[in-house]
Short mmCIF file of N, CA, C and O in Angstrom, two decimals:
data_model
loop_
_atom_site.label_atom_id
_atom_site.label_comp_id
_atom_site.label_asym_id
_atom_site.label_seq_id
_atom_site.Cartn_x
_atom_site.Cartn_y
_atom_site.Cartn_z
N UNK K 1 -86.63 -20.36 9.74
CA UNK K 1 -87.89 -20.72 10.33
C UNK K 1 -87.82 -20.75 11.85
O UNK K 1 -88.76 -21.07 12.50
N UNK K 2 -86.71 -20.39 12.40
CA UNK K 2 -86.54 -20.38 13.85
C UNK K 2 -86.85 -19.01 14.45
O UNK K 2 -86.32 -18.65 15.47
N UNK K 3 -87.71 -18.22 13.83
CA UNK K 3 -87.99 -16.87 14.27
C UNK K 3 -89.11 -16.80 15.31
O UNK K 3 -89.61 -15.74 15.58
N UNK K 4 -89.50 -17.91 15.87
CA UNK K 4 -90.56 -17.90 16.84
C UNK K 4 -91.95 -17.96 16.24
O UNK K 4 -92.93 -17.72 16.92
N UNK K 5 -92.04 -18.25 14.96
CA UNK K 5 -93.34 -18.38 14.32
C UNK K 5 -93.97 -19.69 14.77
O UNK K 5 -93.36 -20.75 14.68
N UNK K 6 -95.21 -19.69 15.22
CA UNK K 6 -95.82 -20.93 15.69
C UNK K 6 -96.09 -21.92 14.56
O UNK K 6 -96.10 -23.12 14.79
N UNK K 7 -96.31 -21.41 13.36
CA UNK K 7 -96.54 -22.29 12.22
C UNK K 7 -96.26 -21.53 10.93
O UNK K 7 -96.28 -20.30 10.91
N UNK K 8 -95.98 -22.29 9.87
CA UNK K 8 -95.73 -21.70 8.56
C UNK K 8 -96.61 -22.43 7.56
O UNK K 8 -96.68 -23.66 7.57
N UNK K 9 -97.28 -21.68 6.71
CA UNK K 9 -98.13 -22.25 5.68
C UNK K 9 -97.51 -21.94 4.33
O UNK K 9 -97.32 -20.77 3.97
N UNK K 10 -97.17 -23.00 3.58
CA UNK K 10 -96.62 -22.85 2.24
C UNK K 10 -97.76 -23.06 1.26
O UNK K 10 -98.42 -24.10 1.29
N UNK K 11 -97.97 -22.11 0.37
CA UNK K 11 -99.02 -22.23 -0.65
C UNK K 11 -98.37 -22.56 -1.98
O UNK K 11 -97.42 -21.91 -2.39
N UNK K 12 -98.90 -23.59 -2.63
CA UNK K 12 -98.41 -24.01 -3.95
C UNK K 12 -99.59 -24.04 -4.91
O UNK K 12 -100.70 -24.39 -4.53
N UNK K 13 -99.32 -23.71 -6.15
CA UNK K 13 -100.37 -23.82 -7.15
C UNK K 13 -100.31 -25.15 -7.90
O UNK K 13 -101.07 -25.37 -8.82
N UNK K 14 -99.45 -26.04 -7.48
CA UNK K 14 -99.33 -27.37 -8.07
C UNK K 14 -100.03 -28.36 -7.14
O UNK K 14 -99.46 -28.80 -6.13
N UNK K 15 -101.26 -28.70 -7.47
CA UNK K 15 -102.07 -29.55 -6.60
C UNK K 15 -101.47 -30.94 -6.42
O UNK K 15 -101.53 -31.51 -5.33
N UNK K 16 -100.86 -31.48 -7.46
CA UNK K 16 -100.27 -32.82 -7.33
C UNK K 16 -99.09 -32.82 -6.37
O UNK K 16 -98.90 -33.75 -5.59
N UNK K 17 -98.29 -31.75 -6.36
CA UNK K 17 -97.17 -31.65 -5.42
C UNK K 17 -97.68 -31.63 -3.99
O UNK K 17 -97.17 -32.35 -3.13
N UNK K 18 -98.70 -30.83 -3.72
CA UNK K 18 -99.27 -30.76 -2.37
C UNK K 18 -99.83 -32.12 -1.96
O UNK K 18 -99.61 -32.57 -0.84
N UNK K 19 -100.50 -32.79 -2.87
CA UNK K 19 -101.05 -34.12 -2.56
C UNK K 19 -99.94 -35.10 -2.23
O UNK K 19 -100.05 -35.89 -1.29
N UNK K 20 -98.87 -35.08 -3.01
CA UNK K 20 -97.76 -35.99 -2.76
C UNK K 20 -97.10 -35.74 -1.41
O UNK K 20 -96.82 -36.65 -0.66
N UNK K 21 -96.83 -34.47 -1.10
CA UNK K 21 -96.15 -34.14 0.16
C UNK K 21 -97.03 -34.47 1.36
O UNK K 21 -96.55 -34.93 2.39
N UNK K 22 -98.33 -34.26 1.22
CA UNK K 22 -99.24 -34.51 2.34
C UNK K 22 -99.67 -35.97 2.47
O UNK K 22 -100.28 -36.34 3.46
N UNK K 23 -99.33 -36.80 1.51
CA UNK K 23 -99.75 -38.20 1.53
C UNK K 23 -98.71 -39.07 2.24
O UNK K 23 -97.51 -38.86 2.12
N UNK K 24 -99.20 -40.06 2.96
CA UNK K 24 -98.28 -40.99 3.62
C UNK K 24 -98.13 -42.29 2.83
O UNK K 24 -97.30 -43.11 3.17
N UNK K 25 -98.92 -42.47 1.80
CA UNK K 25 -98.90 -43.74 1.08
C UNK K 25 -98.26 -43.68 -0.30
O UNK K 25 -98.30 -44.65 -1.03
N UNK K 26 -97.68 -42.56 -0.65
CA UNK K 26 -97.08 -42.42 -1.98
C UNK K 26 -95.71 -43.09 -2.01
O UNK K 26 -94.91 -42.93 -1.11
N UNK K 27 -95.47 -43.87 -3.04
CA UNK K 27 -94.16 -44.47 -3.27
C UNK K 27 -93.34 -43.52 -4.12
O UNK K 27 -93.71 -43.23 -5.25
N UNK K 28 -92.25 -43.03 -3.57
CA UNK K 28 -91.41 -42.08 -4.28
C UNK K 28 -90.34 -42.82 -5.05
O UNK K 28 -89.90 -43.88 -4.65
N UNK K 29 -89.88 -42.19 -6.12
CA UNK K 29 -88.73 -42.74 -6.82
C UNK K 29 -87.51 -42.55 -5.92
O UNK K 29 -87.44 -41.61 -5.13
N UNK K 30 -86.55 -43.42 -6.05
CA UNK K 30 -85.39 -43.39 -5.15
C UNK K 30 -84.62 -42.08 -5.25
O UNK K 30 -83.97 -41.67 -4.32
N UNK K 31 -84.71 -41.39 -6.40
CA UNK K 31 -83.96 -40.15 -6.59
C UNK K 31 -84.42 -39.03 -5.65
O UNK K 31 -83.63 -38.19 -5.27
N UNK K 32 -85.70 -39.01 -5.30
CA UNK K 32 -86.21 -37.92 -4.48
C UNK K 32 -86.77 -38.37 -3.13
O UNK K 32 -87.18 -37.54 -2.33
N UNK K 33 -86.76 -39.66 -2.87
CA UNK K 33 -87.38 -40.18 -1.64
C UNK K 33 -86.80 -39.55 -0.38
O UNK K 33 -87.53 -39.14 0.53
N UNK K 34 -85.49 -39.43 -0.29
CA UNK K 34 -84.85 -38.87 0.91
C UNK K 34 -85.22 -37.41 1.10
O UNK K 34 -85.51 -36.97 2.22
N UNK K 35 -85.24 -36.65 0.01
CA UNK K 35 -85.59 -35.23 0.10
C UNK K 35 -87.03 -35.06 0.57
O UNK K 35 -87.32 -34.26 1.46
N UNK K 36 -87.94 -35.82 -0.02
CA UNK K 36 -89.35 -35.71 0.36
C UNK K 36 -89.54 -36.15 1.81
O UNK K 36 -90.27 -35.50 2.57
N UNK K 37 -88.88 -37.21 2.23
CA UNK K 37 -88.98 -37.65 3.63
C UNK K 37 -88.46 -36.58 4.58
O UNK K 37 -89.06 -36.34 5.64
N UNK K 38 -87.37 -35.92 4.22
CA UNK K 38 -86.84 -34.83 5.06
C UNK K 38 -87.84 -33.69 5.18
O UNK K 38 -88.09 -33.16 6.27
N UNK K 39 -88.44 -33.30 4.06
CA UNK K 39 -89.42 -32.22 4.07
C UNK K 39 -90.60 -32.59 4.95
O UNK K 39 -91.07 -31.79 5.77
N UNK K 40 -91.08 -33.83 4.81
CA UNK K 40 -92.22 -34.27 5.62
C UNK K 40 -91.88 -34.30 7.10
O UNK K 40 -92.68 -33.89 7.95
N UNK K 41 -90.68 -34.75 7.46
CA UNK K 41 -90.27 -34.78 8.86
C UNK K 41 -90.11 -33.37 9.43
O UNK K 41 -90.53 -33.10 10.56
N UNK K 42 -89.52 -32.46 8.66
CA UNK K 42 -89.41 -31.07 9.11
C UNK K 42 -90.80 -30.46 9.29
O UNK K 42 -91.04 -29.73 10.23
N UNK K 43 -91.69 -30.76 8.35
CA UNK K 43 -93.04 -30.21 8.42
C UNK K 43 -93.75 -30.66 9.69
O UNK K 43 -94.43 -29.86 10.34
N UNK K 44 -93.57 -31.91 10.06
CA UNK K 44 -94.21 -32.41 11.27
C UNK K 44 -93.59 -31.81 12.53
O UNK K 44 -94.29 -31.46 13.48
N UNK K 45 -92.28 -31.68 12.55
CA UNK K 45 -91.61 -31.19 13.76
C UNK K 45 -91.73 -29.68 13.93
O UNK K 45 -91.62 -29.17 15.03
N UNK K 46 -91.95 -28.95 12.86
CA UNK K 46 -91.98 -27.49 12.93
C UNK K 46 -93.34 -26.89 12.61
O UNK K 46 -93.46 -25.69 12.45
N UNK K 47 -94.34 -27.72 12.50
CA UNK K 47 -95.69 -27.25 12.17
C UNK K 47 -95.73 -26.48 10.86
O UNK K 47 -96.19 -25.35 10.77
N UNK K 48 -95.16 -27.10 9.84
CA UNK K 48 -95.24 -26.58 8.48
C UNK K 48 -96.46 -27.20 7.81
O UNK K 48 -96.72 -28.39 7.96
N UNK K 49 -97.19 -26.43 7.06
CA UNK K 49 -98.36 -26.92 6.34
C UNK K 49 -98.21 -26.59 4.87
O UNK K 49 -97.77 -25.50 4.50
N UNK K 50 -98.59 -27.52 4.03
CA UNK K 50 -98.51 -27.37 2.59
C UNK K 50 -99.93 -27.40 2.04
O UNK K 50 -100.63 -28.39 2.20
N UNK K 51 -100.34 -26.32 1.43
CA UNK K 51 -101.71 -26.21 0.93
C UNK K 51 -101.70 -25.81 -0.54
O UNK K 51 -100.78 -25.17 -1.03
N UNK K 52 -102.76 -26.20 -1.21
CA UNK K 52 -102.93 -25.86 -2.61
C UNK K 52 -103.75 -24.58 -2.71
O UNK K 52 -104.70 -24.36 -1.95
N UNK K 53 -103.37 -23.75 -3.64
CA UNK K 53 -104.08 -22.50 -3.91
C UNK K 53 -104.07 -22.27 -5.42
O UNK K 53 -103.00 -22.34 -6.03
N UNK K 54 -105.21 -22.03 -6.03
CA UNK K 54 -105.21 -21.77 -7.47
C UNK K 54 -104.28 -20.61 -7.81
O UNK K 54 -104.16 -19.65 -7.03
N UNK K 55 -103.63 -20.70 -8.94
CA UNK K 55 -102.64 -19.68 -9.32
C UNK K 55 -103.22 -18.28 -9.30
O UNK K 55 -102.57 -17.33 -8.87
N UNK K 56 -104.44 -18.12 -9.73
CA UNK K 56 -105.05 -16.79 -9.74
C UNK K 56 -105.22 -16.19 -8.36
O UNK K 56 -105.27 -14.98 -8.21
N UNK K 57 -105.27 -17.02 -7.34
CA UNK K 57 -105.41 -16.54 -5.96
C UNK K 57 -104.07 -16.40 -5.25
O UNK K 57 -103.97 -15.78 -4.22
N UNK K 58 -103.04 -17.01 -5.81
CA UNK K 58 -101.72 -16.96 -5.20
C UNK K 58 -100.89 -15.94 -5.98
O UNK K 58 -100.18 -16.27 -6.92
N UNK K 59 -100.99 -14.71 -5.59
CA UNK K 59 -100.37 -13.61 -6.35
C UNK K 59 -98.86 -13.74 -6.46
O UNK K 59 -98.27 -13.43 -7.49
N UNK K 60 -98.21 -14.22 -5.42
CA UNK K 60 -96.74 -14.36 -5.47
C UNK K 60 -96.35 -15.36 -6.54
O UNK K 60 -95.45 -15.11 -7.34
N UNK K 61 -97.00 -16.51 -6.56
CA UNK K 61 -96.68 -17.54 -7.57
C UNK K 61 -97.02 -17.04 -8.97
O UNK K 61 -96.28 -17.27 -9.91
N UNK K 62 -98.14 -16.36 -9.10
CA UNK K 62 -98.54 -15.83 -10.39
C UNK K 62 -97.52 -14.82 -10.90
O UNK K 62 -97.13 -14.84 -12.06
N UNK K 63 -97.04 -13.94 -10.01
CA UNK K 63 -96.05 -12.94 -10.40
C UNK K 63 -94.74 -13.60 -10.83
O UNK K 63 -94.15 -13.21 -11.83
N UNK K 64 -94.28 -14.60 -10.07
CA UNK K 64 -93.04 -15.28 -10.41
C UNK K 64 -93.16 -16.02 -11.74
O UNK K 64 -92.22 -16.03 -12.54
N UNK K 65 -94.31 -16.61 -12.01
CA UNK K 65 -94.50 -17.39 -13.22
C UNK K 65 -94.66 -16.51 -14.46
O UNK K 65 -94.46 -16.97 -15.59
N UNK K 66 -94.99 -15.25 -14.29
CA UNK K 66 -95.21 -14.40 -15.47
C UNK K 66 -93.95 -13.69 -15.93
O UNK K 66 -92.94 -13.71 -15.37
#
């Protein structure tokens, strides 16, 4: 991600995952709390965005899932 890109947008077809990562009030289980916190901190420092996209519109995810 250090290629000089001003921002990166990650598209997921799992709406609950996007909601959890974008939320500041979610209580995580201790098993994943550190990982999620790291992702959120990287996202803030590197202008990463996590967005939901229906599977039918996200061709890459649809192809991988089939």
